[in-house]
Tab-separated table of C-alpha atoms in Angstrom:
chain	number	residue	atom	x	y	z
A	1	MET	CA	0.000	0.000	0.000
A	2	CYS	CA	2.962	2.296	0.454
A	3	ALA	CA	4.291	4.150	-2.584
A	4	SER	CA	7.856	5.374	-2.676
A	5	LYS	CA	8.376	8.797	-4.225
A	6	SER	CA	10.579	11.594	-2.986
A	7	THR	CA	7.797	14.151	-3.410
A	8	THR	CA	5.203	12.229	-1.432
A	9	ARG	CA	4.339	12.602	2.247
A	10	GLU	CA	3.976	9.282	3.983
A	11	VAL	CA	0.897	9.011	6.180
A	12	LEU	CA	0.724	6.173	8.694
A	13	ILE	CA	-2.830	5.141	9.495
A	14	LEU	CA	-3.397	3.112	12.649
A	15	ALA	CA	-6.375	0.812	13.228
A	16	GLY	CA	-6.849	-1.889	15.814
A	17	THR	CA	-10.597	-2.549	15.880
A	18	ARG	CA	-13.316	-3.106	13.308
A	19	PRO	CA	-14.823	0.396	13.710
A	20	GLU	CA	-11.397	1.927	13.138
A	21	GLY	CA	-11.001	-0.159	10.003
A	22	VAL	CA	-14.404	0.897	8.688
A	23	LYS	CA	-13.926	4.586	9.456
A	24	THR	CA	-10.396	4.842	8.096
A	25	ALA	CA	-11.202	2.923	4.883
A	26	PRO	CA	-12.664	5.917	2.982
A	27	LEU	CA	-9.692	8.049	4.025
A	28	ILE	CA	-7.210	5.362	2.972
A	29	ARG	CA	-8.819	5.045	-0.453
A	30	ARG	CA	-8.834	8.811	-0.952
A	31	LEU	CA	-5.160	9.100	0.063
A	32	LEU	CA	-4.184	6.211	-2.210
A	33	ASP	CA	-5.729	8.060	-5.138
A	34	ASP	CA	-3.747	11.206	-4.346
A	35	PRO	CA	-0.182	11.275	-5.781
A	36	ARG	CA	0.935	13.663	-3.049
A	37	PHE	CA	0.779	10.922	-0.428
A	38	ALA	CA	2.193	7.516	0.331
A	39	VAL	CA	0.039	5.456	2.674
A	40	ARG	CA	1.018	2.838	5.198
A	41	VAL	CA	-1.794	1.078	7.064
A	42	ALA	CA	-0.933	-0.690	10.308
A	43	ASP	CA	-3.218	-3.126	12.107
A	44	THR	CA	-2.173	-2.844	15.746
A	45	GLY	CA	-3.715	-6.198	16.667
A	46	GLN	CA	-5.971	-4.795	19.388
A	47	GLN	CA	-8.765	-6.988	18.019
A	48	PRO	CA	-6.911	-9.680	16.061
A	49	GLY	CA	-8.267	-10.148	12.548
A	50	ARG	CA	-10.979	-7.513	12.806
A	51	VAL	CA	-9.170	-4.752	10.907
A	52	THR	CA	-8.452	-7.036	7.950
A	53	GLU	CA	-12.107	-8.064	7.974
A	54	ALA	CA	-13.263	-4.430	8.050
A	55	LEU	CA	-10.983	-3.244	5.245
A	56	ALA	CA	-11.663	-6.152	2.867
A	57	PRO	CA	-15.083	-4.952	1.570
A	58	PHE	CA	-13.381	-1.731	0.478
A	59	GLY	CA	-10.637	-3.567	-1.421
A	60	LEU	CA	-8.007	-2.763	1.190
A	61	GLN	CA	-5.707	-4.608	3.551
A	62	PRO	CA	-3.154	-3.590	6.182
A	63	GLU	CA	0.484	-3.559	5.145
A	64	VAL	CA	1.744	-4.097	8.688
A	65	THR	CA	0.190	-6.222	11.423
A	66	LEU	CA	1.376	-6.009	15.018
A	67	ARG	CA	0.839	-8.859	17.474
A	68	PRO	CA	0.723	-7.511	21.019
A	69	GLN	CA	1.186	-10.187	23.652
A	70	ARG	CA	-1.640	-10.293	26.187
A	71	ARG	CA	-1.929	-12.417	29.297
A	72	THR	CA	-4.081	-10.509	31.794
A	73	GLY	CA	-6.321	-8.636	29.369
A	74	SER	CA	-5.911	-5.355	31.289
A	75	LEU	CA	-6.014	-1.986	29.570
A	76	ALA	CA	-2.552	-1.134	30.938
A	77	GLU	CA	-1.077	-4.310	29.471
A	78	LEU	CA	-2.659	-3.585	26.077
A	79	ALA	CA	-1.568	0.056	26.065
A	80	ALA	CA	2.017	-0.832	26.962
A	81	ALA	CA	2.230	-3.456	24.230
A	82	LEU	CA	0.713	-1.133	21.620
A	83	ILE	CA	2.977	1.789	22.492
A	84	THR	CA	6.040	-0.430	22.205
A	85	GLY	CA	4.949	-1.917	18.885
A	86	ILE	CA	3.920	1.398	17.345
A	87	ASP	CA	7.088	3.123	18.536
A	88	ASP	CA	9.162	0.413	16.860
A	89	LEU	CA	7.158	0.962	13.676
A	90	LEU	CA	7.850	4.694	13.830
A	91	THR	CA	11.593	4.136	14.140
A	92	HIS	CA	11.645	2.027	10.956
A	93	HIS	CA	9.178	4.092	8.916
A	94	ARG	CA	9.394	7.753	9.754
A	95	PRO	CA	6.048	9.094	8.481
A	96	ALA	CA	5.139	12.703	7.925
A	97	ALA	CA	1.997	12.215	10.010
A	98	VAL	CA	0.144	9.563	11.985
A	99	VAL	CA	-3.645	9.229	11.787
A	100	ALA	CA	-5.381	7.957	14.938
A	101	GLN	CA	-9.125	7.339	14.733
A	102	GLY	CA	-11.683	7.751	17.479
A	103	ASP	CA	-11.241	6.772	21.093
A	104	THR	CA	-9.677	3.326	21.334
A	105	THR	CA	-6.562	2.197	23.171
A	106	THR	CA	-4.929	2.019	19.739
A	107	ALA	CA	-5.744	5.686	19.108
A	108	LEU	CA	-4.366	6.839	22.464
A	109	ALA	CA	-1.258	4.635	22.312
A	110	GLY	CA	-0.551	5.580	18.714
A	111	GLY	CA	-1.045	9.259	19.373
A	112	ALA	CA	1.266	9.184	22.375
A	113	ALA	CA	3.986	7.236	20.560
A	114	ALA	CA	3.872	9.627	17.605
A	115	PHE	CA	3.876	12.704	19.824
A	116	TRP	CA	6.942	11.461	21.667
A	117	ARG	CA	8.689	11.019	18.305
A	118	HIS	CA	7.677	14.552	17.228
A	119	VAL	CA	5.472	13.163	14.441
A	120	PRO	CA	2.291	15.223	13.875
A	121	VAL	CA	-0.843	13.448	15.070
A	122	VAL	CA	-4.028	13.705	13.010
A	123	HIS	CA	-7.082	12.825	15.104
A	124	LEU	CA	-9.895	11.516	12.918
A	125	GLU	CA	-13.315	11.863	14.612
A	126	ALA	CA	-12.093	14.373	17.171
A	127	GLY	CA	-14.095	16.335	19.714
A	128	LEU	CA	-16.820	13.909	20.801
A	129	ARG	CA	-17.612	14.410	24.488
A	130	THR	CA	-20.028	13.381	27.234
A	131	ASN	CA	-17.994	15.261	29.882
A	132	ASP	CA	-18.298	12.212	32.127
A	133	LEU	CA	-15.044	10.265	32.429
A	134	ASP	CA	-16.940	7.137	33.449
A	135	ARG	CA	-19.254	7.123	30.414
A	136	PRO	CA	-18.057	5.848	28.051
A	137	PHE	CA	-15.109	4.320	29.886
A	138	PRO	CA	-12.248	4.588	29.041
A	139	GLU	CA	-13.079	6.162	25.693
A	140	GLU	CA	-14.075	9.596	27.026
A	141	ALA	CA	-10.659	10.041	28.621
A	142	ASN	CA	-8.850	8.660	25.566
A	143	ARG	CA	-10.411	11.300	23.315
A	144	ALA	CA	-9.717	14.117	25.761
A	145	MET	CA	-6.073	13.134	26.142
A	146	LEU	CA	-5.620	12.928	22.380
A	147	ALA	CA	-6.945	16.467	22.084
A	148	ARG	CA	-3.929	17.737	24.014
A	149	ILE	CA	-1.369	16.280	21.617
A	150	ALA	CA	-3.013	16.258	18.177
A	151	ALA	CA	-1.729	18.679	15.545
A	152	LEU	CA	-4.890	18.392	13.434
A	153	HIS	CA	-8.393	17.700	14.728
A	154	LEU	CA	-10.806	16.310	12.128
A	155	ALA	CA	-14.107	17.008	13.864
A	156	PRO	CA	-17.143	15.192	12.442
A	157	THR	CA	-19.688	17.875	13.417
A	158	ARG	CA	-19.952	21.471	14.522
A	159	THR	CA	-20.827	20.245	18.010
A	160	ALA	CA	-17.525	18.363	18.168
A	161	ARG	CA	-15.704	21.492	17.005
A	162	ALA	CA	-17.388	23.549	19.723
A	163	ASN	CA	-16.282	21.001	22.327
A	164	LEU	CA	-12.674	21.364	21.214
A	165	ILE	CA	-12.836	25.165	21.123
A	166	GLY	CA	-14.220	25.078	24.663
A	167	GLU	CA	-11.186	23.083	25.762
A	168	GLY	CA	-8.765	25.599	24.326
A	169	VAL	CA	-7.864	23.890	21.058
A	170	PRO	CA	-6.928	26.571	18.482
A	171	ALA	CA	-9.660	27.048	15.892
A	172	GLY	CA	-7.082	26.866	13.104
A	173	ALA	CA	-6.205	23.303	14.103
A	174	ILE	CA	-9.801	22.072	13.699
A	175	VAL	CA	-11.561	21.151	10.456
A	176	VAL	CA	-15.204	20.049	10.395
A	177	THR	CA	-15.335	17.176	7.931
A	178	GLY	CA	-18.406	15.066	8.616
A	179	ASN	CA	-17.979	11.484	9.790
A	180	THR	CA	-16.219	9.042	7.491
A	181	VAL	CA	-18.643	6.295	8.566
A	182	VAL	CA	-21.219	7.995	6.325
A	183	ASP	CA	-18.763	7.751	3.414
A	184	ALA	CA	-18.207	4.047	4.129
A	185	LEU	CA	-21.895	3.247	4.545
A	186	ARG	CA	-22.917	5.032	1.354
A	187	ASP	CA	-20.176	3.308	-0.591
A	188	LEU	CA	-21.461	-0.123	0.424
A	189	VAL	CA	-25.086	0.807	-0.247
A	190	ASP	CA	-24.278	2.319	-3.643
A	191	ARG	CA	-22.348	-0.791	-4.689
A	192	GLY	CA	-25.179	-3.079	-3.577
A	193	SER	CA	-22.966	-4.782	-1.004
A	194	ALA	CA	-25.146	-3.986	2.019
A	195	GLN	CA	-27.535	-6.939	2.041
A	196	PRO	CA	-29.194	-8.511	5.122
A	197	PRO	CA	-28.738	-12.161	6.109
A	198	GLU	CA	-30.965	-14.536	4.158
A	199	TRP	CA	-32.629	-15.818	7.326
A	200	ILE	CA	-34.352	-12.487	8.065
A	201	ASP	CA	-38.143	-12.744	7.638
A	202	PRO	CA	-39.153	-9.673	5.576
A	203	THR	CA	-42.808	-10.038	6.618
A	204	ARG	CA	-42.101	-9.360	10.314
A	205	GLN	CA	-40.923	-6.213	12.049
A	206	LEU	CA	-37.273	-6.376	13.006
A	207	VAL	CA	-35.528	-5.175	16.161
A	208	VAL	CA	-31.709	-5.193	15.951
A	209	ALA	CA	-29.869	-5.077	19.270
A	210	THR	CA	-26.293	-4.967	20.534
A	211	VAL	CA	-24.748	-4.542	23.970
A	212	HIS	CA	-21.074	-4.220	24.787
A	213	ARG	CA	-20.210	-1.012	26.643
A	214	ARG	CA	-17.806	-1.685	29.483
A	215	GLU	CA	-19.802	0.479	31.912
A	216	ASN	CA	-22.881	-1.695	31.212
A	217	TRP	CA	-21.168	-4.989	32.007
A	218	GLY	CA	-23.010	-6.884	34.731
A	219	VAL	CA	-26.152	-5.094	35.917
A	220	GLY	CA	-26.606	-2.995	32.774
A	221	VAL	CA	-26.334	-5.923	30.385
A	222	ALA	CA	-28.730	-7.995	32.495
A	223	ALA	CA	-31.258	-5.146	32.585
A	224	THR	CA	-31.033	-4.609	28.821
A	225	LEU	CA	-31.645	-8.299	28.193
A	226	GLU	CA	-34.634	-8.198	30.534
A	227	GLY	CA	-36.045	-5.284	28.551
A	228	LEU	CA	-35.596	-7.161	25.279
A	229	ARG	CA	-37.294	-10.252	26.731
A	230	ARG	CA	-40.276	-8.166	27.799
A	231	LEU	CA	-40.437	-6.427	24.423
A	232	ALA	CA	-40.382	-9.809	22.699
A	233	GLN	CA	-43.238	-11.023	24.904
A	234	ARG	CA	-45.327	-7.918	24.175
A	235	ARG	CA	-44.653	-8.201	20.449
A	236	PRO	CA	-44.469	-11.926	19.620
A	237	ASP	CA	-45.043	-11.056	15.952
A	238	ALA	CA	-41.732	-9.158	15.792
A	239	GLN	CA	-38.276	-10.684	15.421
A	240	ILE	CA	-35.418	-9.586	17.657
A	241	VAL	CA	-31.858	-10.113	16.451
A	242	MET	CA	-29.099	-9.666	19.008
A	243	VAL	CA	-25.709	-9.290	17.327
A	244	ALA	CA	-23.246	-10.583	19.910
A	245	HIS	CA	-19.938	-8.931	20.696
A	246	PRO	CA	-16.705	-10.896	20.025
A	247	ASN	CA	-15.959	-10.891	23.767
A	248	PRO	CA	-16.683	-14.519	24.835
A	249	ARG	CA	-18.046	-13.490	28.222
A	250	LEU	CA	-20.568	-11.055	26.738
A	251	SER	CA	-21.515	-13.450	23.969
A	252	ALA	CA	-22.259	-16.199	26.493
A	253	GLU	CA	-24.289	-13.813	28.634
A	254	VAL	CA	-26.552	-12.614	25.827
A	255	THR	CA	-26.964	-16.136	24.454
A	256	SER	CA	-28.033	-17.401	27.854
A	257	GLY	CA	-30.232	-14.374	28.547
A	258	LEU	CA	-32.272	-14.759	25.358
A	259	ALA	CA	-32.190	-18.557	25.096
A	260	GLU	CA	-35.840	-19.047	26.040
A	261	THR	CA	-37.194	-16.130	24.016
A	262	THR	CA	-38.620	-17.843	20.953
A	263	ASN	CA	-38.762	-14.769	18.726
A	264	ALA	CA	-35.219	-13.659	19.570
A	265	ARG	CA	-32.085	-14.802	17.789
A	266	VAL	CA	-28.463	-14.318	18.853
A	267	THR	CA	-25.994	-14.172	15.991
A	268	PRO	CA	-22.205	-13.876	16.027
A	269	PRO	CA	-20.714	-10.612	14.733
A	270	LEU	CA	-21.702	-10.106	11.105
A	271	PRO	CA	-19.435	-8.891	8.298
A	272	TYR	CA	-19.779	-5.136	8.072
A	273	PRO	CA	-21.671	-5.062	4.733
A	274	GLN	CA	-24.152	-7.594	6.108
A	275	MET	CA	-24.524	-5.614	9.328
A	276	ILE	CA	-25.407	-2.506	7.318
A	277	GLY	CA	-27.807	-4.619	5.284
A	278	LEU	CA	-29.434	-5.760	8.529
A	279	LEU	CA	-29.794	-2.169	9.731
A	280	ARG	CA	-31.334	-1.132	6.413
A	281	VAL	CA	-34.295	-3.485	6.935
A	282	ALA	CA	-34.620	-2.882	10.694
A	283	ASP	CA	-37.629	-1.187	12.249
A	284	LEU	CA	-35.830	-0.395	15.501
A	285	VAL	CA	-32.251	-0.458	16.813
A	286	VAL	CA	-31.473	-0.964	20.519
A	287	THR	CA	-27.806	-0.393	21.297
A	288	ASP	CA	-25.126	1.102	23.513
A	289	SER	CA	-22.713	1.278	20.564
A	290	GLY	CA	-21.448	4.632	19.330
A	291	GLY	CA	-20.984	3.477	15.752
A	292	LEU	CA	-24.489	2.048	15.513
A	293	GLN	CA	-25.893	5.386	16.677
A	294	GLU	CA	-24.282	6.986	13.628
A	295	GLU	CA	-25.271	4.223	11.226
A	296	ALA	CA	-28.887	3.913	12.370
A	297	ALA	CA	-29.357	7.695	12.325
A	298	THR	CA	-27.869	7.883	8.832
A	299	LEU	CA	-30.261	5.176	7.606
A	300	GLY	CA	-33.251	6.755	9.344
A	301	VAL	CA	-33.943	3.804	11.656
A	302	PRO	CA	-35.453	4.648	15.093
A	303	LEU	CA	-32.784	4.269	17.754
A	304	LEU	CA	-32.963	3.472	21.456
A	305	ILE	CA	-29.653	4.166	23.192
A	306	THR	CA	-29.174	2.033	26.302
A	307	ARG	CA	-26.970	4.595	27.984
A	308	ASP	CA	-27.587	7.602	30.229
A	309	THR	CA	-25.556	9.943	28.052
A	310	THR	CA	-24.073	9.983	24.579
A	311	GLU	CA	-21.114	11.684	22.924
A	312	ARG	CA	-23.181	11.750	19.713
A	313	PRO	CA	-26.027	14.158	20.590
A	314	GLU	CA	-26.618	14.912	16.923
A	315	ALA	CA	-28.813	11.796	16.635
A	316	LEU	CA	-30.977	13.059	19.506
A	317	ALA	CA	-31.191	16.597	18.129
A	318	ALA	CA	-32.298	15.246	14.743
A	319	GLY	CA	-35.051	13.197	16.360
A	320	ARG	CA	-33.403	9.935	15.281
A	321	GLY	CA	-32.478	8.635	18.752
A	322	GLU	CA	-33.691	8.421	22.324
A	323	LEU	CA	-31.760	7.791	25.542
A	324	VAL	CA	-33.491	5.046	27.558
A	325	GLY	CA	-30.669	3.889	29.827
A	326	THR	CA	-30.851	0.256	30.891
A	327	ASP	CA	-34.225	0.428	32.650
A	328	PRO	CA	-36.328	-2.443	31.205
A	329	GLU	CA	-39.622	-0.557	31.405
A	330	ARG	CA	-38.281	2.498	29.581
A	331	LEU	CA	-36.881	0.247	26.877
A	332	VAL	CA	-40.191	-1.606	26.445
A	333	SER	CA	-42.323	1.548	26.458
A	334	ALA	CA	-40.162	3.349	23.897
A	335	GLY	CA	-39.754	0.191	21.815
A	336	LEU	CA	-43.491	-0.423	21.540
A	337	ARG	CA	-44.068	3.206	20.594
A	338	HIS	CA	-41.510	3.161	17.810
A	339	LEU	CA	-42.727	-0.166	16.418
A	340	VAL	CA	-46.215	1.307	16.108
A	341	THR	CA	-44.955	4.547	14.549
A	342	GLY	CA	-42.717	2.765	12.047
A	343	VAL	CA	-39.669	3.919	10.115
A	344	SER	CA	-39.770	7.309	8.426
A	345	ALA	CA	-38.045	8.025	5.151
A	346	PRO	CA	-34.389	8.882	5.855
A	347	SER	CA	-33.398	12.497	5.326
A	348	ARG	CA	-29.934	13.998	5.473
A	349	SER	CA	-27.670	12.290	7.982
A	350	PRO	CA	-26.873	14.368	11.082
A	351	PHE	CA	-23.332	12.986	10.819
A	352	GLY	CA	-22.339	14.207	7.378
A	353	ASP	CA	-22.888	14.190	3.643
A	354	GLY	CA	-20.509	11.420	2.559
A	355	ARG	CA	-17.580	13.703	1.727
A	356	ALA	CA	-15.685	13.519	5.017
A	357	SER	CA	-12.696	11.714	3.523
A	358	GLU	CA	-12.342	14.359	0.814
A	359	ARG	CA	-12.233	17.151	3.377
A	360	SER	CA	-9.884	15.156	5.591
A	361	VAL	CA	-7.342	14.731	2.799
A	362	ALA	CA	-7.463	18.444	2.047
A	363	ALA	CA	-6.833	19.228	5.715
A	364	ILE	CA	-3.922	16.771	5.934
A	365	ALA	CA	-2.407	18.273	2.790
A	366	THR	CA	-2.530	21.727	4.376
A	367	LEU	CA	-0.966	20.424	7.595
A	368	LEU	CA	1.918	18.819	5.712
A	369	GLY	CA	2.405	21.620	3.218
A	370	ALA	CA	1.655	19.372	0.251
A	371	PRO	CA	1.444	21.038	-3.163
A	372	VAL	CA	-1.987	21.834	-4.529
A	373	ASN	CA	-3.721	18.878	-6.148
A	374	ARG	CA	-5.012	20.419	-9.366
A	375	LEU	CA	-7.481	17.602	-9.987
A	376	ALA	CA	-8.965	17.974	-6.534
A	377	GLN	CA	-9.025	21.744	-6.935
A	378	ARG	CA	-11.393	21.386	-9.867
A	379	ARG	CA	-13.911	19.570	-7.690
A	380	ARG	CA	-16.401	21.721	-5.816
A	381	THR	CA	-15.564	21.429	-2.143
A	382	THR	CA	-17.921	22.902	0.429
A	383	PRO	CA	-17.748	22.957	4.241
A	384	ALA	CA	-19.434	20.111	6.093
A	385	ALA	CA	-22.915	21.296	7.017
A	386	THR	CA	-23.169	19.279	10.232
């Protein structure tokens, strides 16, 4: 994936989880098409195999794969291993900039390692905040710490930009781009790749659910499952599909919790195009996932967020989402209401217009002092209206 030309600026893109793979894919493709840049994509191994899986539908693959050794599974152990591996990568391939996406341990470790090597850090999807360090944990702190060391903040919305300005980040270091997940989703839909599993019954209403947030482990997960069981009992004509998380403990818990619910099905993680296909035919999404908030809102599917706060308030402001926490009764009440109301025709996504990667490349070029791309200059580029 890495070109070798003296006039190019090498950009190292880090990804360690499936969401990072999905959200960096449009940026990678745009950079690969731009002769001003050489691109090196590194899978940090935070979720082994998941980055390769996420990039494949976009015709991409990582050039470098790290294999952090883990014994205890602690965040400190993971962070230490990632920092060491990424730092070694930086010593062998001195890039002009490092792109860290979102709020993962990979993003924080990669940003820190690059900062210590005096390599500019580009934070993709910067500025999301709940202002509660415990929710989401540890992601809220990861994002905030990255904001102190990033040279360029690619904020997905105006709200994210305002958060950064409020924390003292210089306005000139922030570019509102839209969220690259909208670019990725639209690409799959336009190519006809986003198809639901064949076992979905198109004659029945569909509730898609996920649960994985660390702060919901234990009581929160149990309460969410109770709410889904009650919803299934109240609407036996509907089908509930729980997409399990790769974590074996969580997967076992949701499988056990829904085992006796006849109109509920637990499925292993789906390939990303199939997951988007599933969301496209859903009548309701119940989730504590940040990414699914963006995807459901973009597709116009009613969304119940099983959290007390969200760093993506744009879905709420657009009337696409509702915070229900993990209280079973709130989940059931809101779920029944939305299933009666039905899905409205999707309008413009509150998370962007599908041109986030284009704006991101332009911002990176400015940061690195790259010459003007005459081809890109001919295209009409407007600010992200989010």
